[in-house]
Amino acid sequence: MDDKLAADEARRSVQHESVKANVEGEVQAEIADQSQGPVAGESQKIRQVAGDFRSKAVNEVVDTEREVERGRGAARVSQVVDYIFYVIYALLGMRFLLALMAARSTAGFVQFIVTVTNPFYAPFRGIVASPTTDQGHTLLLPIVIAIIAYVLLHLAINGLLRMLAHRKTEI
């Protein structure tokens, strides 16, 4: 009976070790499978997150390109505005100098300058008195006021263009 009990115990011990080895093998195989890659649900989630990141990156590049184009357009408009205002400054400055030097009003160039600058000078005519000397030299203070007003308008337009061209950032 002792031999039979010992043999039965030995057989159970071998079975136990066999089952234990099987379980360990299955656990190690499962661990190896999981370490090689994500499970099906996780890989779908990873693809979705990667797609979202890719989409955001593409959208950001497209938005940046649009902003750069808008900035270029605003810069071009600003150059045109600058040119127009510089011409106005030059013409009004020429009229101021001609009046200050008492240029003959019958001269063709003086008439041309007066005719061209009248639309820009008219809103400021008569704002303040223009002092005159005995020799006929006139200090046209309204032209000085007009030039200052056009400088302020020029700065306001360029400031508005800069605001339109400025890149907007999101937080």
PDB file of C-alpha atoms in Angstrom:
ATOM      1  CA  MET A   1       0.000   0.000   0.000  1.00  0.00           C
ATOM      2  CA  ASP A   2       2.812   2.366   0.702  1.00  0.00           C
ATOM      3  CA  ASP A   3       4.251   1.630  -2.728  1.00  0.00           C
ATOM      4  CA  LYS A   4       0.914   2.260  -4.306  1.00  0.00           C
ATOM      5  CA  LEU A   5       0.494   5.553  -2.421  1.00  0.00           C
ATOM      6  CA  ALA A   6       4.035   6.636  -3.296  1.00  0.00           C
ATOM      7  CA  ALA A   7       3.506   5.760  -6.975  1.00  0.00           C
ATOM      8  CA  ASP A   8       0.177   7.634  -7.002  1.00  0.00           C
ATOM      9  CA  GLU A   9       1.814  10.627  -5.335  1.00  0.00           C
ATOM     10  CA  ALA A  10       4.680  10.556  -7.865  1.00  0.00           C
ATOM     11  CA  ARG A  11       2.175  10.378 -10.748  1.00  0.00           C
ATOM     12  CA  ARG A  12       0.227  13.349  -9.356  1.00  0.00           C
ATOM     13  CA  SER A  13       3.429  15.306  -8.894  1.00  0.00           C
ATOM     14  CA  VAL A  14       4.384  14.662 -12.550  1.00  0.00           C
ATOM     15  CA  GLN A  15       0.903  15.708 -13.702  1.00  0.00           C
ATOM     16  CA  HIS A  16       1.093  18.813 -11.538  1.00  0.00           C
ATOM     17  CA  GLU A  17       4.468  19.746 -13.025  1.00  0.00           C
ATOM     18  CA  SER A  18       3.141  19.070 -16.522  1.00  0.00           C
ATOM     19  CA  VAL A  19       0.066  21.293 -15.992  1.00  0.00           C
ATOM     20  CA  LYS A  20       2.268  23.953 -14.369  1.00  0.00           C
ATOM     21  CA  ALA A  21       4.659  23.885 -17.346  1.00  0.00           C
ATOM     22  CA  ASN A  22       1.703  24.165 -19.786  1.00  0.00           C
ATOM     23  CA  VAL A  23       0.251  27.167 -17.934  1.00  0.00           C
ATOM     24  CA  GLU A  24       3.656  28.863 -17.780  1.00  0.00           C
ATOM     25  CA  GLY A  25       4.153  28.270 -21.511  1.00  0.00           C
ATOM     26  CA  GLU A  26       0.735  29.719 -22.352  1.00  0.00           C
ATOM     27  CA  VAL A  27       1.325  32.776 -20.141  1.00  0.00           C
ATOM     28  CA  GLN A  28       4.734  33.386 -21.704  1.00  0.00           C
ATOM     29  CA  ALA A  29       3.271  32.999 -25.217  1.00  0.00           C
ATOM     30  CA  GLU A  30       0.515  35.484 -24.363  1.00  0.00           C
ATOM     31  CA  ILE A  31       3.066  37.948 -22.962  1.00  0.00           C
ATOM     32  CA  ALA A  32       5.182  37.574 -26.098  1.00  0.00           C
ATOM     33  CA  ASP A  33       2.145  38.164 -28.335  1.00  0.00           C
ATOM     34  CA  GLN A  34       1.172  41.300 -26.451  1.00  0.00           C
ATOM     35  CA  SER A  35       4.709  42.674 -26.466  1.00  0.00           C
ATOM     36  CA  GLN A  36       4.956  42.325 -30.255  1.00  0.00           C
ATOM     37  CA  GLY A  37       2.085  44.659 -31.044  1.00  0.00           C
ATOM     38  CA  PRO A  38      -1.102  46.235 -29.789  1.00  0.00           C
ATOM     39  CA  VAL A  39      -4.339  44.422 -29.745  1.00  0.00           C
ATOM     40  CA  ALA A  40      -6.859  45.089 -32.518  1.00  0.00           C
ATOM     41  CA  GLY A  41      -8.773  47.820 -30.636  1.00  0.00           C
ATOM     42  CA  GLU A  42      -5.602  49.649 -29.676  1.00  0.00           C
ATOM     43  CA  SER A  43      -4.171  49.611 -33.190  1.00  0.00           C
ATOM     44  CA  GLN A  44      -7.416  51.159 -34.479  1.00  0.00           C
ATOM     45  CA  LYS A  45      -7.151  53.863 -31.818  1.00  0.00           C
ATOM     46  CA  ILE A  46      -3.484  54.474 -32.664  1.00  0.00           C
ATOM     47  CA  ARG A  47      -4.352  54.842 -36.368  1.00  0.00           C
ATOM     48  CA  GLN A  48      -7.140  57.279 -35.491  1.00  0.00           C
ATOM     49  CA  VAL A  49      -4.866  59.426 -33.291  1.00  0.00           C
ATOM     50  CA  ALA A  50      -2.149  59.410 -35.963  1.00  0.00           C
ATOM     51  CA  GLY A  51      -4.740  60.441 -38.560  1.00  0.00           C
ATOM     52  CA  ASP A  52      -5.908  63.291 -36.340  1.00  0.00           C
ATOM     53  CA  PHE A  53      -2.329  64.520 -35.873  1.00  0.00           C
ATOM     54  CA  ARG A  54      -1.677  64.290 -39.612  1.00  0.00           C
ATOM     55  CA  SER A  55      -4.900  66.171 -40.375  1.00  0.00           C
ATOM     56  CA  LYS A  56      -4.070  68.921 -37.879  1.00  0.00           C
ATOM     57  CA  ALA A  57      -0.558  69.285 -39.332  1.00  0.00           C
ATOM     58  CA  VAL A  58      -1.912  69.579 -42.885  1.00  0.00           C
ATOM     59  CA  ASN A  59      -4.560  72.107 -41.804  1.00  0.00           C
ATOM     60  CA  GLU A  60      -1.939  74.175 -40.001  1.00  0.00           C
ATOM     61  CA  VAL A  61       0.268  74.237 -43.101  1.00  0.00           C
ATOM     62  CA  VAL A  62      -2.691  75.271 -45.283  1.00  0.00           C
ATOM     63  CA  ASP A  63      -3.715  77.999 -42.816  1.00  0.00           C
ATOM     64  CA  THR A  64      -0.153  79.288 -42.598  1.00  0.00           C
ATOM     65  CA  GLU A  65       0.092  79.389 -46.390  1.00  0.00           C
ATOM     66  CA  ARG A  66      -3.160  81.387 -46.567  1.00  0.00           C
ATOM     67  CA  GLU A  67      -1.877  83.826 -43.958  1.00  0.00           C
ATOM     68  CA  VAL A  68       1.401  84.262 -45.833  1.00  0.00           C
ATOM     69  CA  GLU A  69      -0.510  84.979 -49.061  1.00  0.00           C
ATOM     70  CA  ARG A  70      -2.757  87.449 -47.230  1.00  0.00           C
ATOM     71  CA  GLY A  71       0.345  89.119 -45.784  1.00  0.00           C
ATOM     72  CA  ARG A  72       1.914  89.387 -49.230  1.00  0.00           C
ATOM     73  CA  GLY A  73      -1.247  90.952 -50.621  1.00  0.00           C
ATOM     74  CA  ALA A  74      -1.435  93.436 -47.760  1.00  0.00           C
ATOM     75  CA  ALA A  75       2.255  94.295 -48.234  1.00  0.00           C
ATOM     76  CA  ARG A  76       1.638  94.986 -51.926  1.00  0.00           C
ATOM     77  CA  VAL A  77      -1.359  97.203 -51.103  1.00  0.00           C
ATOM     78  CA  SER A  78       0.761  98.979 -48.498  1.00  0.00           C
ATOM     79  CA  GLN A  79       3.440  99.690 -51.105  1.00  0.00           C
ATOM     80  CA  VAL A  80       0.850 101.197 -53.444  1.00  0.00           C
ATOM     81  CA  VAL A  81      -0.603 103.289 -50.594  1.00  0.00           C
ATOM     82  CA  ASP A  82       2.906 104.466 -49.667  1.00  0.00           C
ATOM     83  CA  TYR A  83       3.618 105.489 -53.250  1.00  0.00           C
ATOM     84  CA  ILE A  84       0.356 107.444 -53.540  1.00  0.00           C
ATOM     85  CA  PHE A  85       0.935 109.281 -50.272  1.00  0.00           C
ATOM     86  CA  TYR A  86       4.566 110.073 -51.153  1.00  0.00           C
ATOM     87  CA  VAL A  87       3.363 111.649 -54.402  1.00  0.00           C
ATOM     88  CA  ILE A  88       0.797 113.698 -52.471  1.00  0.00           C
ATOM     89  CA  TYR A  89       3.481 114.804 -49.966  1.00  0.00           C
ATOM     90  CA  ALA A  90       5.820 115.796 -52.793  1.00  0.00           C
ATOM     91  CA  LEU A  91       3.146 117.782 -54.652  1.00  0.00           C
ATOM     92  CA  LEU A  92       1.906 119.576 -51.521  1.00  0.00           C
ATOM     93  CA  GLY A  93       5.497 120.252 -50.467  1.00  0.00           C
ATOM     94  CA  MET A  94       6.245 121.687 -53.899  1.00  0.00           C
ATOM     95  CA  ARG A  95       3.181 123.943 -53.683  1.00  0.00           C
ATOM     96  CA  PHE A  96       4.277 125.065 -50.205  1.00  0.00           C
ATOM     97  CA  LEU A  97       7.791 125.909 -51.440  1.00  0.00           C
ATOM     98  CA  LEU A  98       6.504 127.724 -54.525  1.00  0.00           C
ATOM     99  CA  ALA A  99       4.187 129.859 -52.364  1.00  0.00           C
ATOM    100  CA  LEU A 100       6.973 130.477 -49.864  1.00  0.00           C
ATOM    101  CA  MET A 101       9.342 131.636 -52.642  1.00  0.00           C
ATOM    102  CA  ALA A 102       6.602 133.808 -54.195  1.00  0.00           C
ATOM    103  CA  ALA A 103       6.729 132.011 -57.531  1.00  0.00           C
ATOM    104  CA  ARG A 104       4.817 133.708 -60.340  1.00  0.00           C
ATOM    105  CA  SER A 105       1.307 132.294 -60.529  1.00  0.00           C
ATOM    106  CA  THR A 106       1.299 132.782 -64.306  1.00  0.00           C
ATOM    107  CA  ALA A 107       4.137 130.291 -64.814  1.00  0.00           C
ATOM    108  CA  GLY A 108       2.985 127.010 -66.356  1.00  0.00           C
ATOM    109  CA  PHE A 109       4.679 124.783 -63.772  1.00  0.00           C
ATOM    110  CA  VAL A 110       3.141 126.728 -60.886  1.00  0.00           C
ATOM    111  CA  GLN A 111      -0.300 126.498 -62.495  1.00  0.00           C
ATOM    112  CA  PHE A 112       0.199 122.750 -63.008  1.00  0.00           C
ATOM    113  CA  ILE A 113       1.168 122.195 -59.337  1.00  0.00           C
ATOM    114  CA  VAL A 114      -1.743 124.336 -58.116  1.00  0.00           C
ATOM    115  CA  THR A 115      -4.221 122.495 -60.353  1.00  0.00           C
ATOM    116  CA  VAL A 116      -2.984 119.031 -59.346  1.00  0.00           C
ATOM    117  CA  THR A 117      -2.878 119.810 -55.616  1.00  0.00           C
ATOM    118  CA  ASN A 118      -6.210 121.649 -55.383  1.00  0.00           C
ATOM    119  CA  PRO A 119      -8.239 118.464 -54.621  1.00  0.00           C
ATOM    120  CA  PHE A 120      -5.881 117.643 -51.734  1.00  0.00           C
ATOM    121  CA  TYR A 121      -5.582 121.221 -50.492  1.00  0.00           C
ATOM    122  CA  ALA A 122      -9.252 122.264 -50.780  1.00  0.00           C
ATOM    123  CA  PRO A 123     -10.499 120.651 -47.513  1.00  0.00           C
ATOM    124  CA  PHE A 124      -7.847 122.557 -45.556  1.00  0.00           C
ATOM    125  CA  ARG A 125      -8.079 125.939 -47.280  1.00  0.00           C
ATOM    126  CA  GLY A 126      -9.069 128.674 -44.864  1.00  0.00           C
ATOM    127  CA  ILE A 127      -8.554 126.619 -41.684  1.00  0.00           C
ATOM    128  CA  VAL A 128      -5.989 129.148 -40.480  1.00  0.00           C
ATOM    129  CA  ALA A 129      -4.673 132.404 -41.900  1.00  0.00           C
ATOM    130  CA  SER A 130      -1.629 132.311 -44.163  1.00  0.00           C
ATOM    131  CA  PRO A 131       0.824 135.036 -43.168  1.00  0.00           C
ATOM    132  CA  THR A 132       2.280 137.057 -46.068  1.00  0.00           C
ATOM    133  CA  THR A 133       5.329 139.316 -46.279  1.00  0.00           C
ATOM    134  CA  ASP A 134       5.559 142.627 -48.139  1.00  0.00           C
ATOM    135  CA  GLN A 135       7.584 140.949 -50.913  1.00  0.00           C
ATOM    136  CA  GLY A 136       4.691 138.523 -51.654  1.00  0.00           C
ATOM    137  CA  HIS A 137       6.077 135.457 -49.863  1.00  0.00           C
ATOM    138  CA  THR A 138       3.275 133.426 -48.275  1.00  0.00           C
ATOM    139  CA  LEU A 139       3.527 130.818 -45.564  1.00  0.00           C
ATOM    140  CA  LEU A 140       0.642 128.498 -46.433  1.00  0.00           C
ATOM    141  CA  LEU A 141      -0.097 127.047 -43.007  1.00  0.00           C
ATOM    142  CA  PRO A 142      -3.127 125.135 -44.317  1.00  0.00           C
ATOM    143  CA  ILE A 143      -0.733 123.104 -46.506  1.00  0.00           C
ATOM    144  CA  VAL A 144       1.308 122.245 -43.411  1.00  0.00           C
ATOM    145  CA  ILE A 145      -1.896 121.140 -41.683  1.00  0.00           C
ATOM    146  CA  ALA A 146      -2.887 119.170 -44.812  1.00  0.00           C
ATOM    147  CA  ILE A 147       0.486 117.373 -44.898  1.00  0.00           C
ATOM    148  CA  ILE A 148       0.174 116.488 -41.197  1.00  0.00           C
ATOM    149  CA  ALA A 149      -3.387 115.210 -41.742  1.00  0.00           C
ATOM    150  CA  TYR A 150      -2.276 113.097 -44.726  1.00  0.00           C
ATOM    151  CA  VAL A 151       0.635 111.683 -42.704  1.00  0.00           C
ATOM    152  CA  LEU A 152      -1.807 110.639 -39.976  1.00  0.00           C
ATOM    153  CA  LEU A 153      -4.167 109.120 -42.546  1.00  0.00           C
ATOM    154  CA  HIS A 154      -1.228 107.310 -44.158  1.00  0.00           C
ATOM    155  CA  LEU A 155      -0.151 105.862 -40.794  1.00  0.00           C
ATOM    156  CA  ALA A 156      -3.728 104.784 -40.010  1.00  0.00           C
ATOM    157  CA  ILE A 157      -4.124 102.981 -43.346  1.00  0.00           C
ATOM    158  CA  ASN A 158      -0.778 101.194 -42.978  1.00  0.00           C
ATOM    159  CA  GLY A 159      -1.660 100.248 -39.391  1.00  0.00           C
ATOM    160  CA  LEU A 160      -4.950  98.754 -40.572  1.00  0.00           C
ATOM    161  CA  LEU A 161      -3.154  96.797 -43.305  1.00  0.00           C
ATOM    162  CA  ARG A 162      -0.666  95.474 -40.736  1.00  0.00           C
ATOM    163  CA  MET A 163      -3.543  94.336 -38.528  1.00  0.00           C
ATOM    164  CA  LEU A 164      -5.150  92.523 -41.451  1.00  0.00           C
ATOM    165  CA  ALA A 165      -1.884  90.878 -42.476  1.00  0.00           C
ATOM    166  CA  HIS A 166      -0.822  89.937 -38.953  1.00  0.00           C
ATOM    167  CA  ARG A 167      -0.904  86.204 -38.322  1.00  0.00           C
ATOM    168  CA  LYS A 168      -3.577  85.160 -35.877  1.00  0.00           C
ATOM    169  CA  THR A 169      -2.586  82.575 -33.311  1.00  0.00           C
ATOM    170  CA  GLU A 170      -4.835  80.331 -31.294  1.00  0.00           C
ATOM    171  CA  ILE A 171      -4.208  79.420 -27.701  1.00  0.00           C
TER     172      ILE A 171
END
